[in-house]
Structure formats: structure tokens, C-alpha cells
Amino acid sequence: MNIESTLPGYLEQSDAVRARFDRIRQREIILEVRNLGKHYSSAQGDVEALRDINFKVHRREFICVLGPSGCGKSTLVRTLAGLEKHSSGKVLLDGKPVLGPGQDRGMVFQGYSLFPWLTVKKNVMFGPEMNGRDHDEAERDARLWLDLVGLDKFADAYPHQLSGGMRQRVAIARALVNQPRILLMDEPFGALDAMTRAKMQTHLLDIWRNIDITVLFITHDLDEAIFLADRILVLKAHPGEVQEVIEVPVPRPRSAASLSSPEFRATKARLEELIHPAAAQESEEDQVVKPHMIRFTNVTDNVE
Amino acid sequence: MGNIFRWFVPRSGKAARQRSFLGICSFLLPLLVWCLVSYVPFIWHPKILVVDPGGVDYFQVGMLVDKSVFRDELANMQLQHLGVPHGEPANPIYLPAPHQVAKAFYTAFTTEPEQKDGPWLHESLWHSVKIIFWGFVISSLFGVPLGILSGTYSIFGRLSEPFIEFFRYLPAPAFGALAVAVLGIYDGPKIAIIVIGTFFQQVLIVANTTRKLDTTILEAALTLGTRRISLLTRVVVPAILPDLYRDQRILLGWAWTYLIVAELIGTSTGITWFITQQARYQHFDNVYAAIMMIGILGFGTDLLLAKLGRRLFPWDRSLDRT
Ligand SMILES: Nc1ncnc2c1ncn2[C@@H]1O[C@H](COP(=O)(O)OP(=O)(O)O)[C@@H](O)[C@H]1O
Ligand SMILES: [Mg+2]
């Protein structure tokens, strides 16, 4: 194809983009992961979920972790959150080892994680109250953050009365009100419809632009990763290893138009190269699940 | 036809009117069967109520005799050309007709006890309610916290549940004699039987409910900075509360079923005492009325609690479906 041949390489960066990356590299390191490894021992045997992961995240950087399903993305982010113990290596937050979950790392889950018995406002107040803030202070903070995600009108609603997108907004506000050093997000928009997801992505970038927060965002969606990230950590499966770290050359600020920019398409082409060979191989599931198609309709009754 | 089949579509009975109609029917149908058996002479009526004894010397007015006996005596009298007995088909004494039981609902409360210082019906009922209440409260006081702990921390669960699994197969009434020896003959052993009958199921059911709690909720709380004790009090307990409430309703029903056995232990009291007394005097209409009162009390409490639950937990989605 003609267009493909005229694409710039994904490694080519405009001056503005390169200058931006230089600035990022000069900021202090928030999170450092050194030789991280993780084994699960289950009844079916030993699974090596992560092997020798190394990366650093600078302050106010937006990192995406991309990989096919089952490659250990959730394991990685849960280890960083302190919800899983790692088998080897180190996780350092501001130079201090991570020993367990704590409010210095906010987390947004893919599934439904709001407390259903609390109103939206009380959900957001939960973190500050757990960390010893008094009620009035917590309420003031909650109002502020709800306003920021645009849900101040729903402060007294219960989570079940909200749409999926609104729930994730509340989850983001609930994580940010604790003023964590880093926001960990495990496929937070995976369950949303395409339109809501696009809106939420833009909204997340808006938030990130305006507050001092570093984001580590898990996704299996190539477009989402390129649209959001400064750098993309591409994982491969069995065991989960870093395949490549890509600096996204798409300039900021990004908008819907960025999706068709040459830099975007070049990056996507590279990601497809990385992810696709893995997908082309028969996965474990494909080896077991083999559909045997039988024709149930009349031979003359064709749809194609 | 289509209209009829619509009623059988599973889980489609959403329309409130249709649901309450079916609910009423589920009570009317058994009542209808009872009415048929009671009022339609040829359906069952295995006895004859003697209206006029005729020449039979041992027949009396109002006596119930078997149909075959009556037929034999009738043939006898005709042979001997004596006065023939007259009678009408009747049901046995232990199956009173609906209107008799309905009347008993009122008269049981207004008739004086057979013994001078015996309790009136309402006093007996109140006594039973107190036994249930204390049995259930004492069981819950220990069972609910232990269940929640077992469900939350596996060390508690592993330590307590195997024994409880074993113990719950021991029938509570079997402890009756023991309870009397330890707690005397009055209310103590009765409450103890209800506690034994409820407690062990309670621990297991509550532990199970607690274990079903979505781990994402717990993990979210942990990442927000929740520490051990607050995880239990601020997350686990409120999260399971609606399910716990539902469990407690079921367990309260369970406690009711132990009531009669419990009240037979030591000196018989409460509604059980009333029932056994009335049965002794063959006042079966009163017996049925008393049995139904237990049902009405239990079912009524449950309906009330269900209504209350909907107010207490407005955020609980599973209530919409019940
Ligand atoms: N609790 C667990 N016990 C055993 N194996 C697990 C557990 N959690 C995840 N795994 C395995 O680790 C691998 C990575 O899982 P996960 O991190 O959930 O992948 P992803 O989030 O990328 O889809 C998978 O092969 C999965 O089967
Ligand atoms: Mg995952």
C-alpha cells in the first residue's frame, strides 16, 4: 500500500516531542521496578506470570502497559499496588520498597469496585476518612473531586443508579482524593461502550494535565495505549516479559484527530507487529477449543 | 391460548398485580381443597354423625360412627323391625371444617382456660414468642460475629467450621434431657434447644455469605488505605449487611420450627401446652387455630422484616427481584 510506505518510522520524533521526552527524563523517578518476577503455584502447577521486568516511571509521566490477555498485566499492576506479593526483584516507590497496599498508590479496577452501600460522595470520602481526616475536611475534598470529574450533581446517588462511565469517574475521583503518588489503572474502560470509552480517555488526559499525578494504565487496546501514553510497555505472554518500550511520537495535546496522524499509524503498525505474531500462534485456548461447524440450513439458503 | 402460556414464562412475573394475584391464589387453593373435603358430603366423609339413634341401644345423638358399623346396624334394625337409626355423613373429629376453625380463632381467645390458674391463649402465645426471641437473640449474639470472622479470616474458619459441621448434624432435641439437668425445667432448657438448633447453622450460613463478598471491594478498600480492623467494620460488615439480614430472616424461620419441640421439654408451656391441652379435650378446631396462629405469626414477622429490609437497604439490588 502506498500510504504505508510513506509512513515515518515509529522511532522518528519531531523536535517538540523529543524535547518533551527530554524534560520527562529529567523529572524525578516515582516508581522503579527492578528484576521483578512472579510465580503462582496453583493446583495445576507452577505458573510464571512475570519474568525479569525492569522499568522506571518519572513524575507526571503517562505509561501504558499493553499486551494480549493473560500476559500478566493484571499481575503486574496488582503487584505494584501491593495486592500480590512478588516472588523476586524489587518495587520501589520514591526509592522505598513496596510492602503492601497503601494510599500512596491509587487504583482503579476494571470491574465494579465502588462500595454499593455508600452514596457517591461517601465513596469518595472513604479514603480520607480511613486516613484519619475529619468528616468535614473529607467532605470538602470529596465535593472538590466530584466536581472535577463532573459528578457533583450525583453526590447523593447510589452507585447502582449510575452508568458504567459515571461509575468509573467516581472510582477515579475516589482514588485521586487520597493524593496518591501514582494512579494504577487496570483496564478501567474495558467494560465501557466505544463512545463512552473515547470520552473517558479524553477526560482522563484532562485530569492528568491539570494535577500532579503519574499514571500507569493497563490496556489491551492498541488505539487506547497510543492515544493516552507517553511510553508504552509492551508485554509478551508465557512468561510475561517486557518486549519493547515505545516512546509514542504522537504530539500533545492529543484529540480525536490524532488517531489518523501518521505518527499514530506508524506506532500502531509497530504494535501490531509486536502483538500479532503472538496472536497468530495458536494460544492454549485455541488448541483446546475447536469448533466443529455443521450446516443446519438448506444448501440453497445462503446469507453470503 | 397465548394468554395462558404467558403465565408460565419463567421469571417474567414482573407485573405487581399479577404477582399479588398469584400470591393470593397460593393461599386460596389449599383452602379450596379443605372446603371441598369438608362441605361436599360424597368426597370423603368416612363417618356417620348419628342424628336419631333409632333402636340401636349404644348409639347416641351426636355420636360419630364408622360408615360400615352404621350400615350393619341399619340392616340389623330393619331385620328386627325396630326403629332405624338416622345419620348424616361426617368427617372424623380431627378434621374440623373451615368455619369451625375460623370460629375457634375468636373463641380460643375468649374461653377461660380449662384449669383455674392456667394461662389464657394470648398468654401462651406471648410466652412462645419470648422463648423464640431470646433463643434467636442469644444464638445471633455469638453466631453472627463468629460467622463473619470465619468468613473473613481463614484461620477462624478452619479452626471452627469442621467441628460446627459435625455438630449441626446432632439433633437439637437430643440435648433436651441434658438441658433440663443443667438449666432446670422452666424456660432455660427451651431457649437452649432453640439456640442449639439455630447457632450452628447460623455460623455456617453467615460465614458462607461473608465469603461470597466480592474481593474487588476488599482490594479497593485496601488500596484506599484501610487497615485491618476497619476493613472488618467499615467494609465487610456493611457490604454483607443485606445478605446477612436475609440470612437472619431464614434462620428466624428455622428457630420457629424448633419451638414445639423446645416447649415440650421440662414443663410444657406456651402454645405447645395449649395445643396438647386442646387435643386432650378433643377440641381440634382450637388445635388447628393454634397451629395456624404459629404460621401467621412466623410468616407475618417475615413479611414485615422483608418490608423493613427494603427500607433499610435502599441500595441493595437483589431486593428488586424478590
Ligand atoms: N491467582 C492466580 N493463581 C494462578 N495463576 C494465576 C493467578 N492469577 C493469574 N494467574 C495466571 O497468570 C497469568 C497472567 O494473568 P493476568 O495477570 O490476569 O493477565 P492479564 O491481566 O494480562 O490478562 C495467566 O496465565 C493466569 O492464568
Ligand atoms: Mg487483566
XYZ file of C-alpha atoms and ligand atoms in Angstrom:
654
model
C 0.000 0.000 0.000
C 1.126 3.459 -0.909
C 0.295 5.169 2.310
C 2.171 2.591 4.369
C 5.385 3.189 2.501
C 5.251 6.923 3.172
C 4.718 6.411 6.915
C 7.501 7.751 9.117
C 9.187 5.225 11.395
C 7.696 4.964 14.874
C 11.105 5.885 16.271
C 11.159 9.229 14.462
C 10.167 12.050 16.776
C 9.509 15.666 15.963
C 11.652 18.196 17.808
C 8.815 19.180 20.104
C 8.157 15.568 21.033
C 11.845 14.854 21.604
C 12.188 17.934 23.792
C 9.194 16.754 25.784
C 10.739 13.350 26.397
C 13.959 15.024 27.489
C 12.023 17.068 30.004
C 10.254 13.968 31.315
C 13.557 12.157 31.772
C 14.831 14.997 33.897
C 11.975 14.687 36.385
C 12.476 12.552 39.475
C 11.656 8.856 39.399
C 8.434 7.950 41.158
C 8.326 4.228 40.553
C 11.130 1.857 39.834
C 10.682 -1.826 39.063
C 13.824 -3.967 39.209
C 14.074 -7.586 38.004
C 10.502 -8.206 39.072
C 9.353 -11.827 38.881
C 6.149 -13.501 39.976
C 5.234 -17.184 40.245
C 1.807 -18.554 41.033
C 1.730 -22.029 42.453
C -1.716 -23.445 41.833
C -3.199 -26.938 41.766
C -2.462 -27.159 38.028
C 1.194 -26.484 38.684
C 3.571 -23.570 38.748
C 2.813 -20.558 36.530
C 5.463 -17.978 35.818
C 3.327 -14.891 35.365
C 6.107 -12.279 35.236
C 9.827 -12.594 34.499
C 12.546 -10.023 34.931
C 10.521 -6.837 34.466
C 12.528 -3.611 34.569
C 11.285 -0.073 34.094
C 11.218 3.378 35.658
C 8.366 5.855 35.730
C 9.060 9.580 36.023
C 6.829 12.064 37.782
C 3.768 13.060 35.739
C 4.537 10.537 33.068
C 1.714 8.582 31.474
C 2.730 4.940 30.995
C 0.604 2.313 29.302
C 1.204 -1.404 29.729
C -0.019 -3.234 26.654
C -0.272 -6.937 25.982
C -2.590 -9.743 24.983
C -4.968 -11.188 27.516
C -3.260 -13.476 30.033
C 0.198 -11.951 29.626
C 0.392 -10.788 33.237
C -0.791 -7.189 33.038
C -3.109 -7.509 35.987
C -0.473 -9.413 37.934
C 1.967 -6.580 37.324
C -0.353 -3.804 38.396
C -1.620 -5.756 41.400
C 1.965 -6.343 42.490
C 2.674 -2.631 42.199
C -0.443 -1.909 44.248
C 0.790 -4.329 46.898
C -2.190 -6.663 46.498
C 0.101 -9.526 45.396
C 3.492 -10.412 46.815
C 6.220 -10.648 44.176
C 8.497 -13.671 44.056
C 11.699 -11.875 43.130
C 13.047 -8.415 42.386
C 12.088 -5.047 43.796
C 9.352 -2.473 43.517
C 10.439 0.958 44.740
C 8.088 3.892 45.205
C 10.044 7.091 45.774
C 13.005 4.826 46.480
C 11.213 2.916 49.245
C 10.211 -0.748 48.762
C 6.510 -1.542 48.415
C 5.401 -3.976 51.128
C 1.627 -3.899 50.895
C -1.309 -1.833 49.718
C -1.327 1.809 50.750
C -2.921 5.124 49.940
C 0.228 6.381 48.163
C -0.806 4.228 45.193
C -4.358 4.780 43.964
C -6.001 2.014 41.994
C -8.902 1.915 39.561
C -10.184 -1.576 38.778
C -11.765 -2.857 35.596
C -14.775 -4.308 37.366
C -17.283 -2.757 39.633
C -15.357 -1.701 42.712
C -17.416 1.119 44.254
C -18.928 0.439 47.664
C -22.579 -0.158 46.825
C -23.820 0.749 50.301
C -22.341 4.241 50.195
C -23.524 7.210 48.190
C -21.198 8.624 45.554
C -19.978 11.305 47.953
C -19.422 8.848 50.795
C -17.499 6.591 48.416
C -15.100 9.409 47.675
C -14.904 10.370 51.355
C -13.960 6.826 52.312
C -10.228 7.159 51.625
C -9.653 10.410 53.523
C -11.657 9.108 56.473
C -9.632 5.906 56.563
C -6.508 8.024 56.656
C -7.607 9.973 59.682
C -9.039 13.148 58.126
C -12.044 14.549 59.918
C -15.502 14.381 58.388
C -15.805 17.997 57.229
C -12.414 18.016 55.584
C -13.150 14.718 53.864
C -16.479 16.014 52.637
C -14.910 19.203 51.269
C -12.289 17.173 49.392
C -14.904 14.777 48.080
C -17.010 17.648 46.723
C -13.959 19.115 45.033
C -13.013 15.884 43.295
C -16.573 15.068 42.318
C -16.773 18.477 40.748
C -13.568 17.737 38.880
C -14.970 14.542 37.348
C -18.276 16.298 36.691
C -20.435 14.326 39.078
C -21.205 16.885 41.786
C -24.893 16.607 40.893
C -24.820 12.884 41.671
C -23.174 13.253 45.097
C -26.134 11.691 46.878
C -26.893 8.973 44.330
C -26.006 5.361 44.951
C -23.540 3.661 42.585
C -26.220 1.387 41.116
C -28.039 4.453 39.834
C -25.066 5.493 37.688
C -23.991 4.366 34.232
C -20.763 2.424 33.742
C -18.844 5.508 32.650
C -20.031 7.541 35.622
C -19.060 4.754 37.992
C -15.511 4.780 36.673
C -15.430 8.558 37.069
C -16.349 8.099 40.719
C -13.688 5.388 41.034
C -11.105 7.814 39.620
C -12.212 10.575 41.988
C -12.124 8.122 44.896
C -8.552 7.130 44.054
C -7.325 10.689 43.441
C -8.804 12.262 46.568
C -6.106 10.421 48.553
C -3.499 12.354 46.531
C -1.524 9.239 45.632
C 1.938 9.431 44.075
C 0.850 7.210 41.223
C -2.508 6.159 39.809
C -2.665 2.499 38.778
C -5.452 1.638 36.359
C -6.225 -1.949 35.313
C -8.213 -1.803 32.057
C -10.538 0.757 33.641
C -12.508 1.419 30.460
C -12.552 -2.173 29.203
C -16.211 -2.706 30.034
C -17.472 0.556 28.504
C -19.001 1.030 25.057
C -16.787 2.600 22.402
C -18.246 6.086 22.627
C -18.116 6.325 26.409
C -14.596 4.928 26.348
C -13.407 7.668 23.977
C -14.967 10.306 26.222
C -13.362 8.821 29.304
C -9.943 8.742 27.640
C -10.129 12.434 26.812
C -11.373 13.159 30.310
C -8.532 11.194 31.889
C -5.977 13.171 29.857
C -7.649 16.390 31.030
C -7.317 15.332 34.652
C -3.727 14.225 34.162
C -2.843 17.552 32.540
C -4.227 19.539 35.441
C -2.996 17.753 38.526
C 0.304 16.376 39.730
C -0.319 12.718 39.063
C 1.644 9.917 37.440
C -0.421 7.285 35.643
C 0.280 3.634 34.937
C -2.513 2.430 32.700
C -3.146 -1.193 31.702
C -4.907 -1.958 28.445
C -5.093 -4.494 25.647
C -6.425 -1.910 23.196
C -3.690 -0.591 20.865
C -5.518 2.646 19.994
C -6.156 3.392 23.641
C -2.493 2.868 24.535
C -1.230 5.135 21.748
C -3.811 7.810 22.410
C -3.025 8.021 26.119
C 0.592 7.131 26.660
C 3.939 8.855 26.728
C 5.576 5.469 26.747
C 4.092 2.045 26.077
C 5.439 -1.025 27.813
C 4.666 -3.946 25.501
C 4.417 -7.265 27.316
C 4.500 -10.737 25.811
C 2.913 -13.767 27.390
C 4.204 -17.033 28.951
C 6.097 -15.799 30.815
C 5.182 -12.102 30.997
C 8.240 -10.186 29.811
C 8.804 -6.681 28.527
C 9.115 -6.950 24.764
C 9.763 -3.326 23.962
C 9.271 0.100 25.490
C 7.943 2.511 22.877
C 8.094 6.294 23.178
C 4.906 7.423 21.465
C 5.798 10.059 18.866
C 2.251 11.453 18.614
C 2.429 15.106 19.698
C 0.368 16.501 22.551
C -2.217 17.797 23.151
C -3.997 14.909 21.514
C -7.521 14.874 20.153
C -9.715 12.646 18.016
C -7.742 13.925 15.007
C -4.565 12.406 16.455
C -5.989 8.966 15.711
C -5.356 9.443 11.990
C -1.996 11.211 12.237
C 0.977 9.495 10.531
C 2.803 9.093 13.860
C -0.222 7.341 15.289
C -0.441 4.937 12.361
C 3.278 4.253 12.445
C 3.136 3.399 16.137
C 0.094 1.242 15.607
C 1.817 -0.628 12.785
C 4.734 -1.365 15.109
C 2.466 -2.502 17.958
C 0.596 -4.795 15.588
C 3.898 -6.320 14.546
C 4.715 -6.958 18.193
C 1.341 -8.227 19.325
C 0.264 -10.011 16.162
C 2.829 -12.824 15.850
C 1.845 -13.832 19.349
C -1.809 -13.819 18.370
C -1.127 -15.758 15.169
C 0.326 -18.618 17.156
C -2.291 -20.968 18.473
C -2.983 -19.939 22.029
C -3.598 -22.619 24.644
C -7.273 -21.889 24.369
C -7.298 -22.353 20.594
C -5.661 -25.738 20.961
C -8.433 -26.975 23.228
C -11.456 -25.149 21.858
C -12.025 -26.347 18.296
C -15.458 -25.507 16.899
C -16.879 -28.190 14.618
C -19.222 -26.336 12.262
C -22.243 -28.236 10.997
C -24.660 -26.766 8.497
C -28.199 -26.576 9.858
C -29.779 -24.712 6.946
C -30.903 -25.696 3.472
C -28.000 -25.661 0.966
C -29.815 -23.069 -1.147
C -30.497 -20.809 1.818
C -27.338 -18.707 1.793
C -26.575 -15.485 3.580
C -23.272 -14.676 1.896
C -54.122 -19.875 24.472
C -51.329 -17.361 24.144
C -52.625 -15.630 27.220
C -52.445 -18.797 29.268
C -48.931 -19.658 28.199
C -47.725 -16.177 29.011
C -48.177 -17.033 32.689
C -45.716 -19.867 32.524
C -42.787 -17.912 31.134
C -40.122 -18.246 33.808
C -39.127 -15.092 35.717
C -41.487 -12.948 33.723
C -43.959 -12.375 36.540
C -42.907 -8.790 36.993
C -46.278 -7.117 36.911
C -47.104 -6.444 40.551
C -50.828 -7.093 40.077
C -50.265 -10.481 38.553
C -47.814 -11.352 41.300
C -50.117 -10.487 44.168
C -52.959 -12.317 42.419
C -50.848 -15.459 42.241
C -49.795 -14.930 45.847
C -53.402 -14.855 46.991
C -54.184 -17.914 44.876
C -51.433 -19.885 46.557
C -53.400 -19.483 49.795
C -56.855 -19.892 48.261
C -56.079 -23.198 46.552
C -55.367 -25.218 49.730
C -58.336 -23.516 51.393
C -60.497 -24.582 48.469
C -59.370 -28.200 48.846
C -60.147 -28.053 52.558
C -63.615 -26.613 51.866
C -64.351 -29.308 49.289
C -63.339 -32.088 51.652
C -65.344 -30.533 54.476
C -68.564 -29.441 52.776
C -69.141 -31.819 49.867
C -70.633 -34.947 51.521
C -69.558 -37.543 48.977
C -65.883 -36.524 48.755
C -64.502 -38.130 51.869
C -66.773 -38.258 54.970
C -65.885 -41.752 56.216
C -68.046 -41.365 59.344
C -71.747 -41.006 60.113
C -72.956 -38.453 62.612
C -75.874 -40.022 64.442
C -78.942 -37.767 64.383
C -81.502 -40.271 65.664
C -80.235 -43.482 67.288
C -83.457 -45.374 66.475
C -83.402 -48.800 68.135
C -79.623 -49.148 68.443
C -79.006 -49.136 72.162
C -75.426 -47.864 72.168
C -75.944 -45.056 69.586
C -76.314 -41.533 70.943
C -77.214 -38.253 69.275
C -74.061 -36.533 68.086
C -72.013 -39.731 68.088
C -69.586 -40.405 65.206
C -69.551 -43.975 63.935
C -67.857 -45.676 61.020
C -69.938 -45.951 57.889
C -69.689 -49.755 57.878
C -70.850 -50.014 61.508
C -73.790 -47.733 60.766
C -74.720 -49.777 57.703
C -74.617 -53.036 59.694
C -76.752 -51.617 62.496
C -79.212 -50.192 59.958
C -79.603 -53.647 58.360
C -79.882 -55.191 61.848
C -82.701 -52.846 62.866
C -84.555 -53.397 59.602
C -84.326 -57.179 60.144
C -85.617 -56.877 63.694
C -88.279 -54.320 62.615
C -87.089 -51.854 65.211
C -86.654 -48.078 64.745
C -83.980 -47.413 62.111
C -81.167 -45.003 63.065
C -80.708 -41.783 61.085
C -77.449 -40.039 60.473
C -75.540 -37.858 58.041
C -72.077 -38.293 56.534
C -69.343 -36.569 58.518
C -65.590 -36.220 58.660
C -63.555 -37.546 61.579
C -63.277 -35.376 64.657
C -59.684 -34.488 63.825
C -60.706 -32.718 60.613
C -62.923 -29.773 61.570
C -64.474 -27.659 58.808
C -63.031 -24.235 57.929
C -65.859 -22.306 59.581
C -65.325 -24.182 62.853
C -61.638 -23.327 62.865
C -62.412 -19.752 61.896
C -64.754 -19.521 64.866
C -62.118 -21.078 67.092
C -59.756 -18.256 66.142
C -62.008 -15.979 68.124
C -63.400 -18.280 70.783
C -59.986 -19.700 71.679
C -59.053 -16.282 72.971
C -62.311 -15.736 74.858
C -62.773 -19.110 76.541
C -61.372 -19.430 80.007
C -58.553 -21.915 80.472
C -59.722 -25.413 81.483
C -57.626 -25.271 84.631
C -58.282 -22.450 87.062
C -54.824 -20.857 87.102
C -53.861 -21.974 83.578
C -52.732 -19.336 81.083
C -55.094 -17.835 78.523
C -54.269 -18.369 74.867
C -52.754 -14.923 74.394
C -50.527 -15.524 77.400
C -49.392 -18.835 75.947
C -48.638 -17.223 72.607
C -46.708 -14.400 74.209
C -44.691 -16.900 76.192
C -43.773 -18.735 72.974
C -42.766 -15.513 71.274
C -40.478 -14.695 74.197
C -38.828 -18.122 74.005
C -38.178 -17.683 70.278
C -36.932 -14.154 70.764
C -34.389 -14.988 73.435
C -33.263 -18.164 71.707
C -32.677 -16.281 68.484
C -31.022 -13.286 70.125
C -28.602 -15.421 72.133
C -27.769 -17.530 69.080
C -27.197 -14.418 66.938
C -25.099 -12.731 69.585
C -22.482 -15.438 69.161
C -23.301 -16.944 65.766
C -23.183 -13.804 63.639
C -19.792 -12.486 64.818
C -18.269 -15.951 64.679
C -19.688 -16.462 61.184
C -18.311 -13.149 59.954
C -14.893 -13.869 61.459
C -14.838 -17.366 59.947
C -15.781 -15.974 56.562
C -13.206 -13.189 56.658
C -10.161 -14.828 58.222
C -9.493 -18.354 57.047
C -7.747 -19.189 60.333
C -11.037 -18.745 62.225
C -12.899 -20.675 59.574
C -10.527 -23.622 59.541
C -10.492 -23.736 63.323
C -14.240 -23.615 63.924
C -16.063 -24.892 60.877
C -15.166 -28.614 60.830
C -16.459 -29.037 64.363
C -19.552 -26.974 63.644
C -20.233 -29.021 60.513
C -20.186 -32.100 62.727
C -22.234 -30.606 65.499
C -25.048 -29.393 63.310
C -25.945 -32.983 62.493
C -26.647 -33.681 66.153
C -30.417 -33.178 66.506
C -31.105 -30.328 68.898
C -33.959 -32.124 70.755
C -31.476 -34.849 71.700
C -29.982 -32.342 74.101
C -33.328 -31.886 75.848
C -32.648 -34.108 78.864
C -29.195 -32.621 79.263
C -30.560 -29.097 79.056
C -33.111 -29.870 81.776
C -30.402 -31.296 84.012
C -28.277 -28.185 83.580
C -30.832 -25.406 83.251
C -33.856 -26.619 85.214
C -37.364 -27.285 83.953
C -38.616 -23.825 83.065
C -37.604 -21.564 80.186
C -33.849 -22.190 80.297
C -33.746 -25.548 78.508
C -36.330 -24.402 75.941
C -34.229 -21.409 74.967
C -31.174 -23.665 74.942
C -32.774 -26.042 72.411
C -33.586 -23.153 70.079
C -30.047 -21.836 70.455
C -28.552 -25.260 69.697
C -30.891 -25.701 66.726
C -30.062 -22.284 65.258
C -26.494 -21.442 66.239
C -24.557 -23.995 64.205
C -26.473 -23.392 61.002
C -26.097 -19.686 61.629
C -22.314 -19.742 61.829
C -22.036 -21.709 58.598
C -24.571 -19.653 56.671
C -23.133 -16.316 57.802
C -19.579 -17.482 57.081
C -20.647 -18.509 53.598
C -22.362 -15.191 52.964
C -19.230 -13.386 54.103
C -17.027 -15.454 51.830
C -19.160 -14.586 48.823
C -18.220 -10.923 49.211
C -16.578 -9.635 46.037
C -12.811 -9.455 46.604
C -12.571 -6.376 44.366
C -14.470 -4.441 47.053
C -11.971 -5.544 49.682
C -8.991 -4.794 47.462
C -10.372 -1.370 46.607
C -10.662 -0.650 50.326
C -7.092 -1.824 50.894
C -5.694 0.434 48.181
C -7.550 3.341 49.801
C -5.569 2.839 52.984
C -7.928 0.699 55.074
C -6.304 -1.123 57.987
C -7.252 -4.487 59.469
C -9.981 -3.692 61.963
C -11.633 -1.021 59.856
C -11.634 -3.430 56.943
C -13.932 -5.609 59.005
C -16.134 -2.904 60.490
C -16.212 -0.394 57.641
C -16.177 -2.714 54.628
C -17.006 -6.370 55.302
C -19.929 -5.809 57.653
C -21.714 -3.077 55.704
C -21.116 -4.905 52.439
C -22.747 -8.129 53.584
C -25.476 -6.478 55.667
C -28.389 -7.026 53.243
C -27.436 -10.660 52.708
C -26.888 -11.086 56.420
C -30.348 -9.663 57.016
C -31.829 -12.152 54.555
C -29.956 -14.995 56.262
C -31.295 -13.898 59.624
C -34.845 -13.990 58.272
C -34.346 -17.546 57.076
C -32.737 -18.535 60.373
C -35.583 -16.992 62.339
C -37.943 -19.283 60.423
C -35.630 -22.105 61.391
C -35.912 -21.124 65.054
C -39.725 -21.242 64.806
C -39.624 -24.851 63.649
C -37.759 -25.784 66.824
C -40.346 -24.072 69.012
C -42.732 -27.001 69.558
C -40.004 -29.488 70.428
C -38.368 -26.962 72.718
C -41.580 -26.247 74.587
C -42.197 -29.919 75.243
C -39.001 -30.046 77.270
C -39.295 -29.727 81.047
C -42.740 -28.367 81.922
C -44.703 -27.883 78.748
C -45.518 -24.206 78.191
C -46.620 -21.698 75.620
C -48.538 -22.515 72.509
C -47.409 -26.141 72.715
C -49.016 -26.519 76.108
C -52.202 -25.017 74.680
C -52.171 -27.387 71.712
C -51.609 -30.515 73.788
C -54.311 -29.462 76.251
C -56.855 -28.809 73.499
C -56.008 -32.074 71.781
C -56.572 -33.893 75.063
C -60.101 -32.463 75.238
C -60.562 -33.210 71.509
C -61.022 -29.519 70.694
C -59.386 -29.980 67.327
C -60.778 -26.711 65.973
C -58.702 -24.965 68.648
C -55.701 -27.103 67.790
C -55.876 -26.061 64.139
C -56.418 -22.453 65.082
C -53.330 -22.528 67.315
C -51.181 -24.190 64.664
C -52.259 -21.559 62.187
C -51.509 -18.802 64.642
C -47.906 -20.013 64.762
C -47.842 -19.888 60.976
C -49.402 -16.458 60.833
C -47.027 -15.101 63.479
C -43.959 -16.522 61.741
C -44.997 -15.614 58.214
C -46.239 -12.196 59.328
C -42.943 -11.398 61.028
C -41.074 -12.439 57.912
C -43.231 -10.239 55.660
C -42.693 -7.314 57.999
C -38.954 -7.901 58.098
C -38.848 -8.138 54.308
C -40.620 -4.772 54.034
C -38.282 -3.284 56.618
C -35.282 -4.653 54.719
C -36.295 -2.752 51.616
C -36.276 0.459 53.643
C -33.036 -0.326 55.441
C -31.027 -1.185 52.343
C -32.231 1.030 49.501
C -29.024 0.303 47.610
C -29.467 -3.470 47.554
C -30.215 -4.626 44.026
C -31.151 -8.208 44.818
C -34.240 -7.000 46.678
C -35.767 -5.875 43.390
C -36.040 -9.427 42.227
C -37.700 -10.944 45.255
N -4.283 -16.244 41.400
C -3.680 -16.889 40.375
N -3.294 -18.183 40.508
C -2.679 -18.828 39.498
N -2.422 -18.291 38.303
C -2.786 -17.012 38.088
C -3.436 -16.245 39.112
N -3.702 -15.013 38.621
C -3.236 -15.022 37.351
N -2.685 -16.196 37.032
C -2.044 -16.552 35.758
O -1.077 -15.581 35.467
C -1.126 -15.210 34.104
C -1.337 -13.724 33.959
O -2.614 -13.381 34.402
P -3.134 -11.873 34.417
O -2.139 -11.053 35.120
O -4.518 -11.856 34.957
O -3.158 -11.495 32.867
P -3.842 -10.268 32.124
O -4.303 -9.299 33.129
O -2.774 -9.737 31.240
O -4.967 -10.814 31.308
C -2.222 -16.041 33.458
O -1.631 -17.122 32.793
C -3.050 -16.506 34.628
O -3.554 -17.794 34.364
Mg -6.304 -8.452 33.462
